[in-house]
Amino acid sequence: MFTGGSTFWCNVRSVLSWLLWPMYKWLLHKITGLCELQRLCYKLEEGRPCTLAVDRSLLSSKNVQLCCLSHKRNLTVDEAVTMVMKEKDINPEVHEKFRVKLGQCLVQIWGYSSLIQKVEYLRKTPYNSDDEDHEHLLLEFWSTLVPDKKLSGRVSSDWSFIGFQGTDPKTDFRGMGMLGLHNLLFFVTQYTEKARQLLQHSHHPKYGYSFAIVGINITSMTYQLLCNGHLKSHLQNTVKKAPSLFHFHVVFSK
């Protein structure tokens, strides 16, 4: 009974909000002389707060062109900003700050979507032992992590020393494709001493683990966080421009 009553009033509030919100925005526009996007850009801090609010505003816009702008790829940032200012009848000479800040928001919004596509491309690229570039990256991973230990053969039990399951590492990259290898190589290249310490810890007789396999599993976790949008807050607060694969590798490594 109480649950039904609570649901009823929640529905009433939702309907009232849906009806009154456009009126509220119209009133603010009349009072301030600014559209919603302008108010957000002028009020909110640069980074995640402003980018998130602008993204939501665009997606909820009744203007079809603005609503599609969050995912539009056939415009440059300058063209998109110019289109918004034209649609909203905003004087670019008077509101230069708005033009710059909206552009920054679009760079971050589009950049996150672009990063997902790049990461997905690497994930779907299978490791190919006939590809010289793939082989070079794999051998570089070995030589950087354990420079004093010579690999006895491309296919050998030596790979288990750095945490692969079999004699040929390519079988362990099936889930994450080349993304797994790129993450591992970035980590051992950029954080070499830390990587070697972790490798040493992985050989502990009681608390040991498979170094490479754990890295591939963390790659999977980081990939899921990216695709689910859970990295937006971090990337939009720490990267002023469009996030790149470099920033994804850093998140993995940290």
mmCIF file of C-alpha atoms in Angstrom:
data_model
loop_
_atom_site.group_PDB
_atom_site.id
_atom_site.type_symbol
_atom_site.label_atom_id
_atom_site.label_comp_id
_atom_site.label_asym_id
_atom_site.label_seq_id
_atom_site.Cartn_x
_atom_site.Cartn_y
_atom_site.Cartn_z
ATOM 1 C CA MET A 1 0.000 0.000 0.000
ATOM 2 C CA PHE A 2 2.664 2.478 1.043
ATOM 3 C CA THR A 3 4.841 1.447 -1.850
ATOM 4 C CA GLY A 4 2.035 2.174 -4.288
ATOM 5 C CA GLY A 5 1.427 5.588 -2.755
ATOM 6 C CA SER A 6 5.099 6.445 -2.934
ATOM 7 C CA THR A 7 5.203 5.425 -6.594
ATOM 8 C CA PHE A 8 2.141 7.562 -7.322
ATOM 9 C CA TRP A 9 3.693 10.712 -5.873
ATOM 10 C CA CYS A 10 6.982 10.006 -7.646
ATOM 11 C CA ASN A 11 5.064 9.827 -10.921
ATOM 12 C CA VAL A 12 3.252 13.057 -10.088
ATOM 13 C CA ARG A 13 6.537 14.833 -9.407
ATOM 14 C CA SER A 14 7.985 13.483 -12.655
ATOM 15 C CA VAL A 15 5.013 14.761 -14.663
ATOM 16 C CA LEU A 16 5.138 18.160 -12.964
ATOM 17 C CA SER A 17 8.872 18.423 -13.576
ATOM 18 C CA TRP A 18 8.374 17.502 -17.224
ATOM 19 C CA LEU A 19 5.685 20.190 -17.584
ATOM 20 C CA LEU A 20 7.308 22.934 -15.533
ATOM 21 C CA TRP A 21 10.966 22.551 -16.533
ATOM 22 C CA PRO A 22 10.537 24.132 -20.004
ATOM 23 C CA MET A 23 8.689 27.044 -18.392
ATOM 24 C CA TYR A 24 11.453 27.419 -15.838
ATOM 25 C CA LYS A 25 14.128 27.481 -18.543
ATOM 26 C CA TRP A 26 12.126 29.985 -20.575
ATOM 27 C CA LEU A 27 11.797 32.235 -17.510
ATOM 28 C CA LEU A 28 15.520 32.076 -16.790
ATOM 29 C CA HIS A 29 16.257 32.877 -20.410
ATOM 30 C CA LYS A 30 14.059 35.975 -20.211
ATOM 31 C CA ILE A 31 15.553 37.125 -16.904
ATOM 32 C CA THR A 32 19.231 36.497 -17.661
ATOM 33 C CA GLY A 33 19.224 36.891 -21.423
ATOM 34 C CA LEU A 34 21.232 33.652 -21.598
ATOM 35 C CA CYS A 35 20.285 30.230 -22.928
ATOM 36 C CA GLU A 36 20.830 27.121 -20.809
ATOM 37 C CA LEU A 37 24.141 26.256 -22.473
ATOM 38 C CA GLN A 38 25.467 29.747 -21.769
ATOM 39 C CA ARG A 39 24.402 29.610 -18.131
ATOM 40 C CA LEU A 40 26.130 26.265 -17.681
ATOM 41 C CA CYS A 41 29.358 27.360 -19.355
ATOM 42 C CA TYR A 42 29.540 30.601 -17.390
ATOM 43 C CA LYS A 43 28.588 29.071 -14.039
ATOM 44 C CA LEU A 44 30.341 25.701 -13.872
ATOM 45 C CA GLU A 45 34.033 24.931 -13.504
ATOM 46 C CA GLU A 46 36.037 23.747 -16.465
ATOM 47 C CA GLY A 47 36.320 19.966 -16.692
ATOM 48 C CA ARG A 48 33.884 17.266 -15.634
ATOM 49 C CA PRO A 49 31.174 19.504 -14.041
ATOM 50 C CA CYS A 50 30.763 21.685 -17.120
ATOM 51 C CA THR A 51 31.259 18.923 -19.701
ATOM 52 C CA LEU A 52 28.710 16.630 -18.039
ATOM 53 C CA ALA A 53 26.106 19.399 -17.789
ATOM 54 C CA VAL A 54 26.629 20.488 -21.402
ATOM 55 C CA ASP A 55 26.366 16.888 -22.618
ATOM 56 C CA ARG A 56 23.076 16.399 -20.753
ATOM 57 C CA SER A 57 21.724 19.702 -22.011
ATOM 58 C CA LEU A 58 22.496 18.803 -25.621
ATOM 59 C CA LEU A 59 20.954 15.341 -25.294
ATOM 60 C CA SER A 60 17.727 16.749 -23.792
ATOM 61 C CA SER A 61 17.398 19.563 -26.329
ATOM 62 C CA LYS A 62 14.269 19.661 -28.476
ATOM 63 C CA ASN A 63 16.407 21.019 -31.292
ATOM 64 C CA VAL A 64 17.313 17.963 -33.393
ATOM 65 C CA GLN A 65 20.658 19.397 -34.483
ATOM 66 C CA LEU A 66 21.688 20.131 -30.905
ATOM 67 C CA CYS A 67 20.383 16.807 -29.599
ATOM 68 C CA CYS A 68 22.562 14.891 -32.075
ATOM 69 C CA LEU A 69 25.612 17.029 -31.419
ATOM 70 C CA SER A 70 26.977 14.819 -28.638
ATOM 71 C CA HIS A 71 27.570 12.053 -31.180
ATOM 72 C CA LYS A 72 28.068 14.058 -34.372
ATOM 73 C CA ARG A 73 31.343 13.249 -36.107
ATOM 74 C CA ASN A 74 31.038 15.087 -39.442
ATOM 75 C CA LEU A 75 31.702 18.515 -37.938
ATOM 76 C CA THR A 76 34.810 20.139 -36.577
ATOM 77 C CA VAL A 77 34.589 21.631 -33.096
ATOM 78 C CA ASP A 78 34.625 25.160 -34.529
ATOM 79 C CA GLU A 79 31.821 24.287 -36.954
ATOM 80 C CA ALA A 80 29.767 22.742 -34.142
ATOM 81 C CA VAL A 81 30.212 25.767 -31.871
ATOM 82 C CA THR A 82 29.317 28.124 -34.714
ATOM 83 C CA MET A 83 26.186 26.079 -35.405
ATOM 84 C CA VAL A 84 25.116 26.224 -31.750
ATOM 85 C CA MET A 85 25.638 29.992 -31.562
ATOM 86 C CA LYS A 86 23.646 30.453 -34.750
ATOM 87 C CA GLU A 87 20.788 28.247 -33.532
ATOM 88 C CA LYS A 88 20.696 30.052 -30.186
ATOM 89 C CA ASP A 89 21.216 33.503 -31.741
ATOM 90 C CA ILE A 90 24.334 34.173 -29.650
ATOM 91 C CA ASN A 91 26.629 37.027 -30.636
ATOM 92 C CA PRO A 92 30.154 35.518 -30.957
ATOM 93 C CA GLU A 93 31.836 38.879 -30.395
ATOM 94 C CA VAL A 94 30.061 39.416 -27.090
ATOM 95 C CA HIS A 95 30.263 35.817 -25.879
ATOM 96 C CA GLU A 96 33.794 34.763 -26.826
ATOM 97 C CA LYS A 97 34.238 33.038 -23.448
ATOM 98 C CA PHE A 98 31.197 30.874 -24.143
ATOM 99 C CA ARG A 99 32.542 29.932 -27.558
ATOM 100 C CA VAL A 100 35.849 28.785 -26.072
ATOM 101 C CA LYS A 101 34.328 26.878 -23.168
ATOM 102 C CA LEU A 102 31.682 25.120 -25.258
ATOM 103 C CA GLY A 103 34.454 24.071 -27.646
ATOM 104 C CA GLN A 104 36.423 22.610 -24.745
ATOM 105 C CA CYS A 105 33.372 20.634 -23.642
ATOM 106 C CA LEU A 106 32.799 19.231 -27.128
ATOM 107 C CA VAL A 107 36.457 18.226 -27.415
ATOM 108 C CA GLN A 108 36.095 16.174 -24.226
ATOM 109 C CA ILE A 109 32.701 14.722 -25.167
ATOM 110 C CA TRP A 110 33.799 13.663 -28.646
ATOM 111 C CA GLY A 111 37.229 12.642 -27.398
ATOM 112 C CA TYR A 112 35.815 10.085 -24.966
ATOM 113 C CA SER A 113 33.709 8.488 -27.701
ATOM 114 C CA SER A 114 36.721 8.447 -30.007
ATOM 115 C CA LEU A 115 38.848 6.810 -27.319
ATOM 116 C CA ILE A 116 36.315 4.007 -26.934
ATOM 117 C CA GLN A 117 36.532 3.352 -30.683
ATOM 118 C CA LYS A 118 40.342 3.241 -30.630
ATOM 119 C CA VAL A 119 40.428 0.939 -27.610
ATOM 120 C CA GLU A 120 37.793 -1.311 -29.166
ATOM 121 C CA TYR A 121 39.820 -1.522 -32.380
ATOM 122 C CA LEU A 122 42.880 -2.775 -30.468
ATOM 123 C CA ARG A 123 40.769 -5.194 -28.445
ATOM 124 C CA LYS A 124 39.315 -6.709 -31.614
ATOM 125 C CA THR A 125 42.729 -6.998 -33.263
ATOM 126 C CA PRO A 126 43.949 -10.552 -32.552
ATOM 127 C CA TYR A 127 47.585 -11.249 -31.885
ATOM 128 C CA ASN A 128 49.140 -12.603 -35.079
ATOM 129 C CA SER A 129 52.460 -14.403 -34.791
ATOM 130 C CA ASP A 130 52.984 -13.885 -38.533
ATOM 131 C CA ASP A 131 52.849 -10.103 -38.073
ATOM 132 C CA GLU A 132 56.355 -8.724 -37.559
ATOM 133 C CA ASP A 133 55.057 -5.703 -35.635
ATOM 134 C CA HIS A 134 53.154 -7.917 -33.200
ATOM 135 C CA GLU A 135 56.165 -10.130 -32.672
ATOM 136 C CA HIS A 136 58.422 -7.123 -32.141
ATOM 137 C CA LEU A 137 56.113 -5.735 -29.428
ATOM 138 C CA LEU A 138 55.964 -9.077 -27.649
ATOM 139 C CA LEU A 139 59.743 -9.534 -27.659
ATOM 140 C CA GLU A 140 60.196 -5.931 -26.531
ATOM 141 C CA PHE A 141 57.892 -6.678 -23.602
ATOM 142 C CA TRP A 142 60.154 -9.583 -22.596
ATOM 143 C CA SER A 143 63.468 -7.745 -23.047
ATOM 144 C CA THR A 144 62.267 -4.663 -21.145
ATOM 145 C CA LEU A 145 60.879 -6.636 -18.226
ATOM 146 C CA VAL A 146 63.712 -9.189 -17.891
ATOM 147 C CA PRO A 147 66.727 -7.793 -19.796
ATOM 148 C CA ASP A 148 69.183 -10.158 -18.090
ATOM 149 C CA LYS A 149 67.279 -13.320 -18.990
ATOM 150 C CA LYS A 150 67.661 -14.581 -22.539
ATOM 151 C CA LEU A 151 64.607 -16.113 -24.165
ATOM 152 C CA SER A 152 65.487 -19.661 -25.249
ATOM 153 C CA GLY A 153 62.922 -19.645 -28.061
ATOM 154 C CA ARG A 154 59.878 -17.850 -29.383
ATOM 155 C CA VAL A 155 57.758 -20.816 -28.284
ATOM 156 C CA SER A 156 59.081 -22.089 -24.976
ATOM 157 C CA SER A 157 58.288 -22.597 -21.307
ATOM 158 C CA ASP A 158 60.293 -19.433 -20.540
ATOM 159 C CA TRP A 159 57.142 -17.347 -20.960
ATOM 160 C CA SER A 160 55.731 -18.759 -17.737
ATOM 161 C CA PHE A 161 58.475 -16.832 -15.880
ATOM 162 C CA ILE A 162 56.678 -13.561 -16.642
ATOM 163 C CA GLY A 163 53.207 -14.959 -16.093
ATOM 164 C CA PHE A 164 51.917 -16.470 -19.321
ATOM 165 C CA GLN A 165 50.000 -19.727 -19.100
ATOM 166 C CA GLY A 166 51.522 -21.694 -21.960
ATOM 167 C CA THR A 167 54.539 -21.885 -24.207
ATOM 168 C CA ASP A 168 53.108 -19.360 -26.680
ATOM 169 C CA PRO A 169 51.771 -16.053 -25.252
ATOM 170 C CA LYS A 170 49.500 -15.451 -28.248
ATOM 171 C CA THR A 171 46.884 -17.799 -26.749
ATOM 172 C CA ASP A 172 46.587 -15.580 -23.660
ATOM 173 C CA PHE A 173 45.767 -12.498 -25.752
ATOM 174 C CA ARG A 174 42.586 -13.998 -27.205
ATOM 175 C CA GLY A 175 40.249 -12.138 -24.849
ATOM 176 C CA MET A 176 41.733 -8.641 -25.040
ATOM 177 C CA GLY A 177 43.618 -8.908 -28.339
ATOM 178 C CA MET A 178 46.423 -6.434 -28.946
ATOM 179 C CA LEU A 179 45.001 -4.126 -26.285
ATOM 180 C CA GLY A 180 46.371 -6.448 -23.624
ATOM 181 C CA LEU A 181 49.859 -6.422 -25.117
ATOM 182 C CA HIS A 182 49.887 -2.649 -25.625
ATOM 183 C CA ASN A 183 48.914 -2.109 -21.973
ATOM 184 C CA LEU A 184 51.552 -4.512 -20.680
ATOM 185 C CA LEU A 185 54.267 -2.988 -22.863
ATOM 186 C CA PHE A 186 53.323 0.558 -21.813
ATOM 187 C CA PHE A 187 53.470 -0.426 -18.148
ATOM 188 C CA VAL A 188 56.908 -2.073 -18.307
ATOM 189 C CA THR A 189 58.270 0.757 -20.472
ATOM 190 C CA GLN A 190 56.946 3.704 -18.479
ATOM 191 C CA TYR A 191 57.105 2.145 -15.010
ATOM 192 C CA THR A 192 60.016 -0.242 -15.470
ATOM 193 C CA GLU A 193 61.255 -0.497 -11.885
ATOM 194 C CA LYS A 194 57.758 -0.881 -10.513
ATOM 195 C CA ALA A 195 57.018 -3.594 -13.092
ATOM 196 C CA ARG A 196 60.158 -5.530 -12.183
ATOM 197 C CA GLN A 197 59.308 -5.316 -8.489
ATOM 198 C CA LEU A 198 55.820 -6.661 -9.173
ATOM 199 C CA LEU A 199 57.289 -9.463 -11.270
ATOM 200 C CA GLN A 200 59.574 -10.379 -8.378
ATOM 201 C CA HIS A 201 56.597 -10.380 -5.981
ATOM 202 C CA SER A 202 54.681 -12.604 -8.407
ATOM 203 C CA HIS A 203 57.196 -15.374 -7.760
ATOM 204 C CA HIS A 204 56.421 -15.511 -4.038
ATOM 205 C CA PRO A 205 55.936 -19.189 -3.066
ATOM 206 C CA LYS A 206 52.726 -18.485 -1.142
ATOM 207 C CA TYR A 207 51.272 -15.229 -2.498
ATOM 208 C CA GLY A 208 52.512 -15.428 -6.064
ATOM 209 C CA TYR A 209 50.473 -14.706 -9.192
ATOM 210 C CA SER A 210 50.798 -14.767 -12.965
ATOM 211 C CA PHE A 211 52.149 -11.306 -13.829
ATOM 212 C CA ALA A 212 51.082 -11.185 -17.494
ATOM 213 C CA ILE A 213 47.687 -12.818 -16.932
ATOM 214 C CA VAL A 214 46.853 -10.398 -14.113
ATOM 215 C CA GLY A 215 47.796 -7.526 -16.426
ATOM 216 C CA ILE A 216 45.459 -8.820 -19.134
ATOM 217 C CA ASN A 217 42.654 -9.201 -16.563
ATOM 218 C CA ILE A 218 43.197 -5.618 -15.377
ATOM 219 C CA THR A 219 43.057 -4.567 -19.028
ATOM 220 C CA SER A 220 39.621 -6.185 -19.229
ATOM 221 C CA MET A 221 38.477 -4.336 -16.103
ATOM 222 C CA THR A 222 39.781 -0.994 -17.390
ATOM 223 C CA TYR A 223 38.111 -1.606 -20.747
ATOM 224 C CA GLN A 224 34.751 -2.245 -19.030
ATOM 225 C CA LEU A 225 35.103 0.930 -16.963
ATOM 226 C CA LEU A 226 35.782 2.924 -20.123
ATOM 227 C CA CYS A 227 32.849 1.500 -22.086
ATOM 228 C CA ASN A 228 30.432 1.903 -19.157
ATOM 229 C CA GLY A 229 31.346 5.579 -18.858
ATOM 230 C CA HIS A 230 32.938 5.202 -15.424
ATOM 231 C CA LEU A 231 36.213 6.776 -16.585
ATOM 232 C CA LYS A 232 34.528 9.956 -17.823
ATOM 233 C CA SER A 233 34.814 11.743 -14.506
ATOM 234 C CA HIS A 234 38.516 10.959 -14.113
ATOM 235 C CA LEU A 235 39.514 11.724 -17.703
ATOM 236 C CA GLN A 236 37.454 14.902 -18.015
ATOM 237 C CA ASN A 237 38.939 16.233 -14.773
ATOM 238 C CA THR A 238 42.550 15.345 -15.575
ATOM 239 C CA VAL A 239 42.728 15.779 -19.369
ATOM 240 C CA LYS A 240 41.837 19.230 -20.669
ATOM 241 C CA LYS A 241 41.670 18.121 -24.283
ATOM 242 C CA ALA A 242 40.591 14.869 -25.920
ATOM 243 C CA PRO A 243 41.779 11.766 -24.035
ATOM 244 C CA SER A 244 44.027 9.426 -26.016
ATOM 245 C CA LEU A 245 45.264 5.854 -25.810
ATOM 246 C CA PHE A 246 48.121 7.209 -23.711
ATOM 247 C CA HIS A 247 45.653 8.252 -21.008
ATOM 248 C CA PHE A 248 43.941 4.855 -21.147
ATOM 249 C CA HIS A 249 47.322 3.149 -20.668
ATOM 250 C CA VAL A 250 48.041 5.433 -17.710
ATOM 251 C CA VAL A 251 44.750 4.513 -16.032
ATOM 252 C CA PHE A 252 45.619 0.838 -16.529
ATOM 253 C CA SER A 253 49.101 1.334 -15.092
ATOM 254 C CA LYS A 254 47.993 3.276 -12.024
#
